Structure formats: C-alpha cells, structure tokens
C-alpha cells in the first residue's frame, strides 16, 4: 500500500450505507463491510420510509371513509418492520468486527439521506444505483442521482447484479 492509499483510508472513519431492502441491498451492505474492514471505519446503515408510500396508505384510509389515519402508529410499525429487515441484513453480512449504527427515518428519501450526511459525522457514502422500482430514473427522480449530485461527502454508487 502506498502513502496515497494510506492517507485515503485514514480519512474514512464512518461511512453511511443507504438501503431500500431491494434485492441489491445485501450486496451493497457486503461491499460496504469490505470497505469498512479495509479502512477501520464504522457503518451507519440508513433506510428512509418513503413519504409517498405513507401518503398512499393515508389516501386508502380516506377512500374507505375512515376518519382517523393513525400516522404515528403506522410509522412506528413500519420502523419496527424495517429494523427487523436491517438486523437480518447486518447479521447476513457476518461483520461482527464492524461497528454498526442503524437509522430509520420517514420522509423523502433523497432529502432525508442528504440531511443525514450534512448533519452527521459521516465522511463517505455507499448507495446502490438501482433500487426497488423498475421505473426509469427520469420518471422517478432517482434517489441515487440526487444524493450523488448534492452530497457533501464522496459517494460510491454501486451497480450490482441481482442476487
């Protein structure tokens, strides 16, 4: 390893990894674990419960003529469900030697990820180019593209084959 590699690896103390629980999520996390082992960094695993999905459920409540949508209860249940998925992915990564922090928020994914990067102690980001949607990015607005363009830290965008 030359001095440039050593200098670069010393800069990464905590990396963020955005997961959407798509079929690519395990590969993305495994790649981040590999990088964390090389750099000695910790990993903040972040998932954003998409506000559009919550709004869709709320509209369904309204269409069914239910007067009250239990927003806080729904989000709490979703966060618990997401935490279980996140724990399973972390366990499957076999990274007992890596420090993990898990973050689950609700909102607009790109906005919340960028807010986390700007406010936190993160100095590197790993994100997948392809998520759960098969829609072209020009129709959906591509979370990865928005994060890539506006991130205050370097971003590694992964394009991985399906598992």
PDB file of C-alpha atoms in Angstrom:
ATOM      1  CA  UNK A   1       0.000   0.000   0.000  1.00  0.00           C
ATOM      2  CA  UNK A   2       1.486   3.356  -0.995  1.00  0.00           C
ATOM      3  CA  UNK A   3       1.222   6.585   1.008  1.00  0.00           C
ATOM      4  CA  UNK A   4      -1.721   7.816  -1.083  1.00  0.00           C
ATOM      5  CA  UNK A   5      -3.733   4.707  -0.194  1.00  0.00           C
ATOM      6  CA  UNK A   6      -2.865   5.049   3.487  1.00  0.00           C
ATOM      7  CA  UNK A   7      -3.848   8.714   3.512  1.00  0.00           C
ATOM      8  CA  UNK A   8      -7.161   7.995   1.773  1.00  0.00           C
ATOM      9  CA  UNK A   9      -8.054   5.087   4.049  1.00  0.00           C
ATOM     10  CA  UNK A  10      -7.329   7.123   7.178  1.00  0.00           C
ATOM     11  CA  UNK A  11      -9.923   9.729   6.166  1.00  0.00           C
ATOM     12  CA  UNK A  12     -12.881   7.333   6.253  1.00  0.00           C
ATOM     13  CA  UNK A  13     -13.979   6.986   9.862  1.00  0.00           C
ATOM     14  CA  UNK A  14     -17.707   6.475   9.396  1.00  0.00           C
ATOM     15  CA  UNK A  15     -19.478   5.598   6.191  1.00  0.00           C
ATOM     16  CA  UNK A  16     -23.175   5.688   5.511  1.00  0.00           C
ATOM     17  CA  UNK A  17     -24.923   2.969   3.532  1.00  0.00           C
ATOM     18  CA  UNK A  18     -28.410   3.627   2.183  1.00  0.00           C
ATOM     19  CA  UNK A  19     -30.562   0.515   1.898  1.00  0.00           C
ATOM     20  CA  UNK A  20     -34.041   0.213   0.410  1.00  0.00           C
ATOM     21  CA  UNK A  21     -34.453  -3.525   1.063  1.00  0.00           C
ATOM     22  CA  UNK A  22     -34.358  -4.302  -2.649  1.00  0.00           C
ATOM     23  CA  UNK A  23     -32.727  -7.443  -3.972  1.00  0.00           C
ATOM     24  CA  UNK A  24     -29.460  -5.458  -4.174  1.00  0.00           C
ATOM     25  CA  UNK A  25     -29.342  -4.451  -0.508  1.00  0.00           C
ATOM     26  CA  UNK A  26     -27.326  -7.406   0.805  1.00  0.00           C
ATOM     27  CA  UNK A  27     -24.662  -6.989  -1.884  1.00  0.00           C
ATOM     28  CA  UNK A  28     -24.429  -3.255  -1.201  1.00  0.00           C
ATOM     29  CA  UNK A  29     -24.046  -3.831   2.535  1.00  0.00           C
ATOM     30  CA  UNK A  30     -21.466  -6.586   1.965  1.00  0.00           C
ATOM     31  CA  UNK A  31     -19.443  -4.223  -0.236  1.00  0.00           C
ATOM     32  CA  UNK A  32     -19.591  -1.531   2.447  1.00  0.00           C
ATOM     33  CA  UNK A  33     -18.452  -4.050   5.073  1.00  0.00           C
ATOM     34  CA  UNK A  34     -15.472  -4.923   2.869  1.00  0.00           C
ATOM     35  CA  UNK A  35     -14.563  -1.218   2.662  1.00  0.00           C
ATOM     36  CA  UNK A  36     -15.082  -0.751   6.404  1.00  0.00           C
ATOM     37  CA  UNK A  37     -12.692  -3.598   7.164  1.00  0.00           C
ATOM     38  CA  UNK A  38     -10.054  -2.023   4.909  1.00  0.00           C
ATOM     39  CA  UNK A  39     -10.454   1.423   6.440  1.00  0.00           C
ATOM     40  CA  UNK A  40     -11.370   0.552  10.019  1.00  0.00           C
ATOM     41  CA  UNK A  41     -14.498   2.667   9.743  1.00  0.00           C
ATOM     42  CA  UNK A  42     -17.912   2.181  11.272  1.00  0.00           C
ATOM     43  CA  UNK A  43     -21.074   1.920   9.200  1.00  0.00           C
ATOM     44  CA  UNK A  44     -24.286   3.893   9.576  1.00  0.00           C
ATOM     45  CA  UNK A  45     -26.990   1.924   7.798  1.00  0.00           C
ATOM     46  CA  UNK A  46     -29.830   4.226   6.796  1.00  0.00           C
ATOM     47  CA  UNK A  47     -33.298   3.491   5.460  1.00  0.00           C
ATOM     48  CA  UNK A  48     -35.964   6.053   4.663  1.00  0.00           C
ATOM     49  CA  UNK A  49     -39.624   5.078   4.741  1.00  0.00           C
ATOM     50  CA  UNK A  50     -40.864   6.900   1.660  1.00  0.00           C
ATOM     51  CA  UNK A  51     -43.406   9.616   2.414  1.00  0.00           C
ATOM     52  CA  UNK A  52     -45.167   8.765  -0.861  1.00  0.00           C
ATOM     53  CA  UNK A  53     -45.906   5.263   0.454  1.00  0.00           C
ATOM     54  CA  UNK A  54     -47.267   6.656   3.719  1.00  0.00           C
ATOM     55  CA  UNK A  55     -49.427   9.142   1.818  1.00  0.00           C
ATOM     56  CA  UNK A  56     -50.767   6.306  -0.329  1.00  0.00           C
ATOM     57  CA  UNK A  57     -51.859   4.360   2.762  1.00  0.00           C
ATOM     58  CA  UNK A  58     -53.416   7.524   4.190  1.00  0.00           C
ATOM     59  CA  UNK A  59     -55.413   8.071   0.967  1.00  0.00           C
ATOM     60  CA  UNK A  60     -56.658   4.490   1.168  1.00  0.00           C
ATOM     61  CA  UNK A  61     -57.900   5.155   4.699  1.00  0.00           C
ATOM     62  CA  UNK A  62     -59.737   8.220   3.410  1.00  0.00           C
ATOM     63  CA  UNK A  63     -61.248   6.308   0.485  1.00  0.00           C
ATOM     64  CA  UNK A  64     -62.523   3.709   2.936  1.00  0.00           C
ATOM     65  CA  UNK A  65     -64.212   6.578   4.824  1.00  0.00           C
ATOM     66  CA  UNK A  66     -62.151   6.110   7.931  1.00  0.00           C
ATOM     67  CA  UNK A  67     -61.975   9.385   9.798  1.00  0.00           C
ATOM     68  CA  UNK A  68     -58.636   8.960  11.502  1.00  0.00           C
ATOM     69  CA  UNK A  69     -55.360   7.803   9.974  1.00  0.00           C
ATOM     70  CA  UNK A  70     -53.033   6.667  12.779  1.00  0.00           C
ATOM     71  CA  UNK A  71     -49.936   8.256  11.198  1.00  0.00           C
ATOM     72  CA  UNK A  72     -47.657   7.896  14.221  1.00  0.00           C
ATOM     73  CA  UNK A  73     -48.746   4.295  14.846  1.00  0.00           C
ATOM     74  CA  UNK A  74     -48.300   3.370  11.191  1.00  0.00           C
ATOM     75  CA  UNK A  75     -44.819   4.906  11.017  1.00  0.00           C
ATOM     76  CA  UNK A  76     -43.823   3.214  14.300  1.00  0.00           C
ATOM     77  CA  UNK A  77     -44.928  -0.194  12.945  1.00  0.00           C
ATOM     78  CA  UNK A  78     -43.066   0.433   9.688  1.00  0.00           C
ATOM     79  CA  UNK A  79     -39.917   1.446  11.557  1.00  0.00           C
ATOM     80  CA  UNK A  80     -40.094  -1.746  13.617  1.00  0.00           C
ATOM     81  CA  UNK A  81     -40.560  -3.836  10.454  1.00  0.00           C
ATOM     82  CA  UNK A  82     -37.639  -2.057   8.782  1.00  0.00           C
ATOM     83  CA  UNK A  83     -35.426  -2.530  11.852  1.00  0.00           C
ATOM     84  CA  UNK A  84     -36.007  -6.297  11.636  1.00  0.00           C
ATOM     85  CA  UNK A  85     -35.042  -6.315   7.964  1.00  0.00           C
ATOM     86  CA  UNK A  86     -31.964  -4.225   8.705  1.00  0.00           C
ATOM     87  CA  UNK A  87     -30.888  -6.553  11.531  1.00  0.00           C
ATOM     88  CA  UNK A  88     -31.202  -9.546   9.197  1.00  0.00           C
ATOM     89  CA  UNK A  89     -29.070  -7.878   6.517  1.00  0.00           C
ATOM     90  CA  UNK A  90     -26.414  -6.939   9.073  1.00  0.00           C
ATOM     91  CA  UNK A  91     -26.406 -10.471  10.503  1.00  0.00           C
ATOM     92  CA  UNK A  92     -26.063 -11.938   6.998  1.00  0.00           C
ATOM     93  CA  UNK A  93     -23.059  -9.696   6.338  1.00  0.00           C
ATOM     94  CA  UNK A  94     -21.111 -11.618   9.010  1.00  0.00           C
ATOM     95  CA  UNK A  95     -19.429  -8.429  10.176  1.00  0.00           C
ATOM     96  CA  UNK A  96     -19.031  -8.945  13.908  1.00  0.00           C
ATOM     97  CA  UNK A  97     -15.812  -6.930  13.684  1.00  0.00           C
ATOM     98  CA  UNK A  98     -17.599  -3.826  12.352  1.00  0.00           C
ATOM     99  CA  UNK A  99     -19.462  -1.207  14.403  1.00  0.00           C
ATOM    100  CA  UNK A 100     -22.961  -0.548  13.032  1.00  0.00           C
ATOM    101  CA  UNK A 101     -25.404   2.237  13.720  1.00  0.00           C
ATOM    102  CA  UNK A 102     -28.905   1.929  12.265  1.00  0.00           C
ATOM    103  CA  UNK A 103     -31.016   4.900  11.248  1.00  0.00           C
ATOM    104  CA  UNK A 104     -34.623   4.646  10.106  1.00  0.00           C
ATOM    105  CA  UNK A 105     -36.491   7.824   9.215  1.00  0.00           C
ATOM    106  CA  UNK A 106     -39.565   8.746   7.249  1.00  0.00           C
ATOM    107  CA  UNK A 107     -39.754  11.375   4.523  1.00  0.00           C
ATOM    108  CA  UNK A 108     -38.474  11.960   1.015  1.00  0.00           C
ATOM    109  CA  UNK A 109     -35.546   9.507   0.669  1.00  0.00           C
ATOM    110  CA  UNK A 110     -33.051  11.770  -1.120  1.00  0.00           C
ATOM    111  CA  UNK A 111     -33.832  14.732   1.154  1.00  0.00           C
ATOM    112  CA  UNK A 112     -33.500  12.700   4.361  1.00  0.00           C
ATOM    113  CA  UNK A 113     -30.282  10.996   3.232  1.00  0.00           C
ATOM    114  CA  UNK A 114     -28.707  14.340   2.308  1.00  0.00           C
ATOM    115  CA  UNK A 115     -29.840  15.855   5.608  1.00  0.00           C
ATOM    116  CA  UNK A 116     -28.236  12.940   7.474  1.00  0.00           C
ATOM    117  CA  UNK A 117     -24.977  13.373   5.542  1.00  0.00           C
ATOM    118  CA  UNK A 118     -24.864  17.115   6.215  1.00  0.00           C
ATOM    119  CA  UNK A 119     -25.708  16.848   9.920  1.00  0.00           C
ATOM    120  CA  UNK A 120     -23.790  13.728  10.839  1.00  0.00           C
ATOM    121  CA  UNK A 121     -20.261  12.528  11.340  1.00  0.00           C
ATOM    122  CA  UNK A 122     -20.277  10.659   8.034  1.00  0.00           C
ATOM    123  CA  UNK A 123     -17.396  11.122   5.628  1.00  0.00           C
ATOM    124  CA  UNK A 124     -18.248   8.595   2.886  1.00  0.00           C
ATOM    125  CA  UNK A 125     -21.464   7.218   1.343  1.00  0.00           C
ATOM    126  CA  UNK A 126     -22.270   3.917  -0.365  1.00  0.00           C
ATOM    127  CA  UNK A 127     -25.514   3.691  -2.317  1.00  0.00           C
ATOM    128  CA  UNK A 128     -26.925   1.415  -4.993  1.00  0.00           C
ATOM    129  CA  UNK A 129     -27.715   2.775  -8.438  1.00  0.00           C
ATOM    130  CA  UNK A 130     -30.805   0.632  -8.739  1.00  0.00           C
ATOM    131  CA  UNK A 131     -33.496   0.334  -6.132  1.00  0.00           C
ATOM    132  CA  UNK A 132     -36.808  -1.409  -5.767  1.00  0.00           C
ATOM    133  CA  UNK A 133     -38.502   0.367  -8.662  1.00  0.00           C
ATOM    134  CA  UNK A 134     -38.131  -0.807 -12.239  1.00  0.00           C
ATOM    135  CA  UNK A 135     -39.230   2.605 -13.490  1.00  0.00           C
ATOM    136  CA  UNK A 136     -36.605   4.605 -15.360  1.00  0.00           C
ATOM    137  CA  UNK A 137     -34.883   7.280 -13.256  1.00  0.00           C
ATOM    138  CA  UNK A 138     -36.232  10.066 -15.440  1.00  0.00           C
ATOM    139  CA  UNK A 139     -39.744   9.119 -14.270  1.00  0.00           C
ATOM    140  CA  UNK A 140     -38.968   8.628 -10.579  1.00  0.00           C
ATOM    141  CA  UNK A 141     -36.293  11.239  -9.967  1.00  0.00           C
ATOM    142  CA  UNK A 142     -33.615   8.733  -8.930  1.00  0.00           C
ATOM    143  CA  UNK A 143     -32.634   8.878  -5.243  1.00  0.00           C
ATOM    144  CA  UNK A 144     -29.082   7.832  -6.109  1.00  0.00           C
ATOM    145  CA  UNK A 145     -28.679  10.616  -8.657  1.00  0.00           C
ATOM    146  CA  UNK A 146     -29.921  13.295  -6.255  1.00  0.00           C
ATOM    147  CA  UNK A 147     -27.645  12.069  -3.479  1.00  0.00           C
ATOM    148  CA  UNK A 148     -24.714  11.824  -5.882  1.00  0.00           C
ATOM    149  CA  UNK A 149     -25.200  15.391  -7.140  1.00  0.00           C
ATOM    150  CA  UNK A 150     -25.737  17.085  -3.777  1.00  0.00           C
ATOM    151  CA  UNK A 151     -23.779  15.033  -1.244  1.00  0.00           C
ATOM    152  CA  UNK A 152     -21.281  16.890   0.947  1.00  0.00           C
ATOM    153  CA  UNK A 153     -19.159  13.704   1.120  1.00  0.00           C
ATOM    154  CA  UNK A 154     -17.759  11.348  -1.533  1.00  0.00           C
ATOM    155  CA  UNK A 155     -20.333   8.849  -2.814  1.00  0.00           C
ATOM    156  CA  UNK A 156     -19.664   5.368  -4.142  1.00  0.00           C
ATOM    157  CA  UNK A 157     -22.521   4.354  -6.401  1.00  0.00           C
ATOM    158  CA  UNK A 158     -22.734   0.594  -6.936  1.00  0.00           C
ATOM    159  CA  UNK A 159     -24.272  -1.188  -9.869  1.00  0.00           C
ATOM    160  CA  UNK A 160     -24.557  -4.807  -8.882  1.00  0.00           C
ATOM    161  CA  UNK A 161     -26.125  -7.881 -10.453  1.00  0.00           C
ATOM    162  CA  UNK A 162     -29.302  -9.252  -8.901  1.00  0.00           C
ATOM    163  CA  UNK A 163     -28.773 -11.885  -6.233  1.00  0.00           C
TER     164      UNK A 163
END
